[in-house]
Amino acid sequence: MLKRILLLLAMLAVTTTASAFSLTDSKGKVHTLESYKGKWVLVNFWATWCPPCLDEIPALSALHDKYKNSRLEVIGIAMEYQNPKQVLDFADSMFISYPIVLGNSKIAAQFGPLQGLPTTYLYNPEGKLVAYQVGGITQQAVESYINSKSTVKK
């Protein structure tokens, strides 16, 4: 499974410069790609009704908790919801520790068309989109990918 995910990440790898996204999370903090220069940035689109999305939440929280002060920022963008309060209550019940953005088509357009949920975009410390994944991810797959691309292992 891990090899399959890494292979998919490698196959989907791109080297284009990312658009300068600007996201405001549920607590009012603005997140921009530029503000995270020097760190990996993982942006994950998800929905409360999506089983693979829910399966990867613990891995995303673990990544955020482990690396938020050093090498990786995780941002979740909730899509296809009726009530913002319901999303935020759900995030609290799932113990999501990373910032949550209440997404919409305008926010999603900053990244490109969503082909499904979950969808994850990974930007390197130079701000380039280096991989994306349609479907679930694991903590181990993300760490392995980052470690394989990093000159300094942490």
mmCIF file of C-alpha atoms in Angstrom:
data_model
loop_
_atom_site.group_PDB
_atom_site.id
_atom_site.type_symbol
_atom_site.label_atom_id
_atom_site.label_comp_id
_atom_site.label_asym_id
_atom_site.label_seq_id
_atom_site.Cartn_x
_atom_site.Cartn_y
_atom_site.Cartn_z
ATOM 1 C CA MET A 1 0.000 0.000 0.000
ATOM 2 C CA LEU A 2 2.761 2.459 0.959
ATOM 3 C CA LYS A 3 4.667 1.716 -2.247
ATOM 4 C CA ARG A 4 1.476 2.268 -4.234
ATOM 5 C CA ILE A 5 0.881 5.640 -2.596
ATOM 6 C CA LEU A 6 4.493 6.720 -3.072
ATOM 7 C CA LEU A 7 4.321 5.618 -6.692
ATOM 8 C CA LEU A 8 1.126 7.604 -7.187
ATOM 9 C CA LEU A 9 2.732 10.650 -5.578
ATOM 10 C CA ALA A 10 5.764 10.295 -7.821
ATOM 11 C CA MET A 11 3.637 9.790 -10.918
ATOM 12 C CA LEU A 12 1.555 12.839 -10.107
ATOM 13 C CA ALA A 13 4.543 14.982 -9.196
ATOM 14 C CA VAL A 14 4.736 18.311 -10.925
ATOM 15 C CA THR A 15 7.312 21.058 -10.840
ATOM 16 C CA THR A 16 5.253 24.117 -11.596
ATOM 17 C CA THR A 17 5.228 27.102 -9.303
ATOM 18 C CA ALA A 18 2.098 27.193 -7.192
ATOM 19 C CA SER A 19 -0.371 29.974 -7.376
ATOM 20 C CA ALA A 20 -0.137 32.316 -4.429
ATOM 21 C CA PHE A 21 -3.070 31.001 -2.448
ATOM 22 C CA SER A 22 -4.619 32.978 0.381
ATOM 23 C CA LEU A 23 -6.856 31.152 2.852
ATOM 24 C CA THR A 24 -8.581 32.406 5.984
ATOM 25 C CA ASP A 25 -9.161 29.679 8.539
ATOM 26 C CA SER A 26 -12.094 29.305 10.914
ATOM 27 C CA LYS A 27 -10.257 31.315 13.589
ATOM 28 C CA GLY A 28 -9.593 34.261 11.272
ATOM 29 C CA LYS A 29 -5.909 33.540 10.596
ATOM 30 C CA VAL A 30 -4.757 34.093 7.010
ATOM 31 C CA HIS A 31 -2.551 31.410 5.464
ATOM 32 C CA THR A 32 -0.574 32.153 2.313
ATOM 33 C CA LEU A 33 1.923 29.983 0.481
ATOM 34 C CA GLU A 34 4.448 32.815 0.678
ATOM 35 C CA SER A 35 4.170 32.967 4.474
ATOM 36 C CA TYR A 36 5.345 29.354 4.713
ATOM 37 C CA LYS A 37 8.483 29.726 2.562
ATOM 38 C CA GLY A 38 11.070 27.339 3.950
ATOM 39 C CA LYS A 39 8.458 24.785 5.075
ATOM 40 C CA TRP A 40 6.569 22.025 3.338
ATOM 41 C CA VAL A 41 2.859 22.851 3.026
ATOM 42 C CA LEU A 42 0.179 20.175 2.787
ATOM 43 C CA VAL A 43 -3.297 21.363 1.762
ATOM 44 C CA ASN A 44 -6.051 18.779 2.132
ATOM 45 C CA PHE A 45 -9.569 19.101 0.710
ATOM 46 C CA TRP A 46 -12.098 17.001 2.603
ATOM 47 C CA ALA A 47 -15.757 16.650 3.592
ATOM 48 C CA THR A 48 -17.533 15.407 6.703
ATOM 49 C CA TRP A 49 -19.499 12.801 4.690
ATOM 50 C CA CYS A 50 -16.418 11.326 2.961
ATOM 51 C CA PRO A 51 -15.135 8.036 4.540
ATOM 52 C CA PRO A 52 -11.571 8.222 3.094
ATOM 53 C CA CYS A 53 -11.377 11.837 4.292
ATOM 54 C CA LEU A 54 -12.284 10.763 7.807
ATOM 55 C CA ASP A 55 -9.784 7.906 7.692
ATOM 56 C CA GLU A 56 -6.881 10.276 7.014
ATOM 57 C CA ILE A 57 -7.743 12.903 9.664
ATOM 58 C CA PRO A 58 -5.691 11.195 12.426
ATOM 59 C CA ALA A 59 -2.652 11.053 10.102
ATOM 60 C CA LEU A 60 -3.005 14.723 9.178
ATOM 61 C CA SER A 61 -3.341 15.716 12.840
ATOM 62 C CA ALA A 62 -0.275 13.625 13.700
ATOM 63 C CA LEU A 63 1.734 15.298 10.924
ATOM 64 C CA HIS A 64 0.619 18.733 12.077
ATOM 65 C CA ASP A 65 1.400 18.042 15.721
ATOM 66 C CA LYS A 66 4.803 16.531 14.946
ATOM 67 C CA TYR A 67 6.090 19.132 12.469
ATOM 68 C CA LYS A 68 4.112 22.386 12.878
ATOM 69 C CA ASN A 69 7.011 24.106 14.632
ATOM 70 C CA SER A 70 9.668 22.859 12.245
ATOM 71 C CA ARG A 71 9.178 21.656 8.701
ATOM 72 C CA LEU A 72 5.546 21.114 7.678
ATOM 73 C CA GLU A 73 2.290 23.045 7.795
ATOM 74 C CA VAL A 74 -1.026 21.206 7.337
ATOM 75 C CA ILE A 75 -4.179 23.059 6.268
ATOM 76 C CA GLY A 76 -7.572 21.390 5.854
ATOM 77 C CA ILE A 77 -10.219 22.799 3.543
ATOM 78 C CA ALA A 78 -13.739 21.524 4.243
ATOM 79 C CA MET A 79 -15.914 21.291 1.138
ATOM 80 C CA GLU A 80 -19.535 20.465 0.310
ATOM 81 C CA TYR A 81 -21.168 21.348 3.606
ATOM 82 C CA GLN A 82 -24.501 22.930 4.505
ATOM 83 C CA ASN A 83 -23.694 24.527 7.843
ATOM 84 C CA PRO A 84 -20.291 25.974 8.885
ATOM 85 C CA LYS A 85 -21.021 25.335 12.576
ATOM 86 C CA GLN A 86 -21.622 21.665 11.827
ATOM 87 C CA VAL A 87 -18.205 21.426 10.133
ATOM 88 C CA LEU A 88 -16.455 23.133 13.046
ATOM 89 C CA ASP A 89 -18.257 20.993 15.630
ATOM 90 C CA PHE A 90 -17.300 17.931 13.610
ATOM 91 C CA ALA A 91 -13.656 19.070 13.460
ATOM 92 C CA ASP A 92 -13.667 19.486 17.237
ATOM 93 C CA SER A 93 -15.191 16.027 17.739
ATOM 94 C CA MET A 94 -12.464 14.518 15.526
ATOM 95 C CA PHE A 95 -9.752 16.392 17.495
ATOM 96 C CA ILE A 96 -8.452 18.056 14.334
ATOM 97 C CA SER A 97 -5.438 20.063 15.435
ATOM 98 C CA TYR A 98 -4.558 21.740 12.133
ATOM 99 C CA PRO A 99 -6.250 24.887 10.758
ATOM 100 C CA ILE A 100 -9.613 24.375 9.052
ATOM 101 C CA VAL A 101 -10.759 26.570 6.182
ATOM 102 C CA LEU A 102 -14.422 26.607 5.204
ATOM 103 C CA GLY A 103 -14.045 26.032 1.490
ATOM 104 C CA ASN A 104 -16.089 26.959 -1.532
ATOM 105 C CA SER A 105 -15.610 26.980 -5.301
ATOM 106 C CA LYS A 106 -13.646 30.248 -5.203
ATOM 107 C CA ILE A 107 -11.179 28.834 -2.666
ATOM 108 C CA ALA A 108 -10.863 25.551 -4.569
ATOM 109 C CA ALA A 109 -10.204 27.456 -7.807
ATOM 110 C CA GLN A 110 -6.934 28.732 -6.312
ATOM 111 C CA PHE A 111 -5.660 25.142 -6.587
ATOM 112 C CA GLY A 112 -7.391 23.837 -9.695
ATOM 113 C CA PRO A 113 -10.377 21.604 -10.355
ATOM 114 C CA LEU A 114 -11.069 19.036 -7.640
ATOM 115 C CA GLN A 115 -11.379 15.587 -9.145
ATOM 116 C CA GLY A 116 -12.649 14.041 -5.922
ATOM 117 C CA LEU A 117 -12.396 14.069 -2.165
ATOM 118 C CA PRO A 118 -10.087 13.842 -0.428
ATOM 119 C CA THR A 119 -7.511 15.667 -2.531
ATOM 120 C CA THR A 120 -4.142 16.673 -1.118
ATOM 121 C CA TYR A 121 -1.623 19.133 -2.547
ATOM 122 C CA LEU A 122 1.980 19.175 -1.316
ATOM 123 C CA TYR A 123 4.246 22.191 -1.781
ATOM 124 C CA ASN A 124 7.984 22.078 -1.163
ATOM 125 C CA PRO A 125 9.865 24.649 0.959
ATOM 126 C CA GLU A 126 10.490 26.737 -2.175
ATOM 127 C CA GLY A 127 6.740 27.061 -2.737
ATOM 128 C CA LYS A 128 6.472 24.705 -5.716
ATOM 129 C CA LEU A 129 3.679 22.203 -6.060
ATOM 130 C CA VAL A 130 5.561 18.904 -6.091
ATOM 131 C CA ALA A 131 2.812 16.317 -5.604
ATOM 132 C CA TYR A 132 -0.895 15.821 -5.264
ATOM 133 C CA GLN A 133 -3.061 12.878 -4.428
ATOM 134 C CA VAL A 134 -6.711 12.234 -5.161
ATOM 135 C CA GLY A 135 -7.729 9.759 -2.479
ATOM 136 C CA GLY A 136 -6.525 9.010 1.009
ATOM 137 C CA ILE A 137 -2.983 9.516 2.272
ATOM 138 C CA THR A 138 -1.037 8.216 5.253
ATOM 139 C CA GLN A 139 1.382 9.852 7.635
ATOM 140 C CA GLN A 140 4.098 7.387 6.612
ATOM 141 C CA ALA A 141 3.654 8.125 2.904
ATOM 142 C CA VAL A 142 3.921 11.881 3.451
ATOM 143 C CA GLU A 143 6.964 11.561 5.716
ATOM 144 C CA SER A 144 8.681 9.162 3.307
ATOM 145 C CA TYR A 145 8.066 11.477 0.372
ATOM 146 C CA ILE A 146 9.321 14.564 2.216
ATOM 147 C CA ASN A 147 12.366 12.719 3.545
ATOM 148 C CA SER A 148 13.203 11.432 0.064
ATOM 149 C CA LYS A 149 13.181 15.008 -1.265
ATOM 150 C CA SER A 150 14.847 16.763 1.665
ATOM 151 C CA THR A 151 18.592 17.321 1.807
ATOM 152 C CA VAL A 152 18.476 17.612 5.597
ATOM 153 C CA LYS A 153 16.622 14.761 7.291
ATOM 154 C CA LYS A 154 14.685 15.702 10.434
#
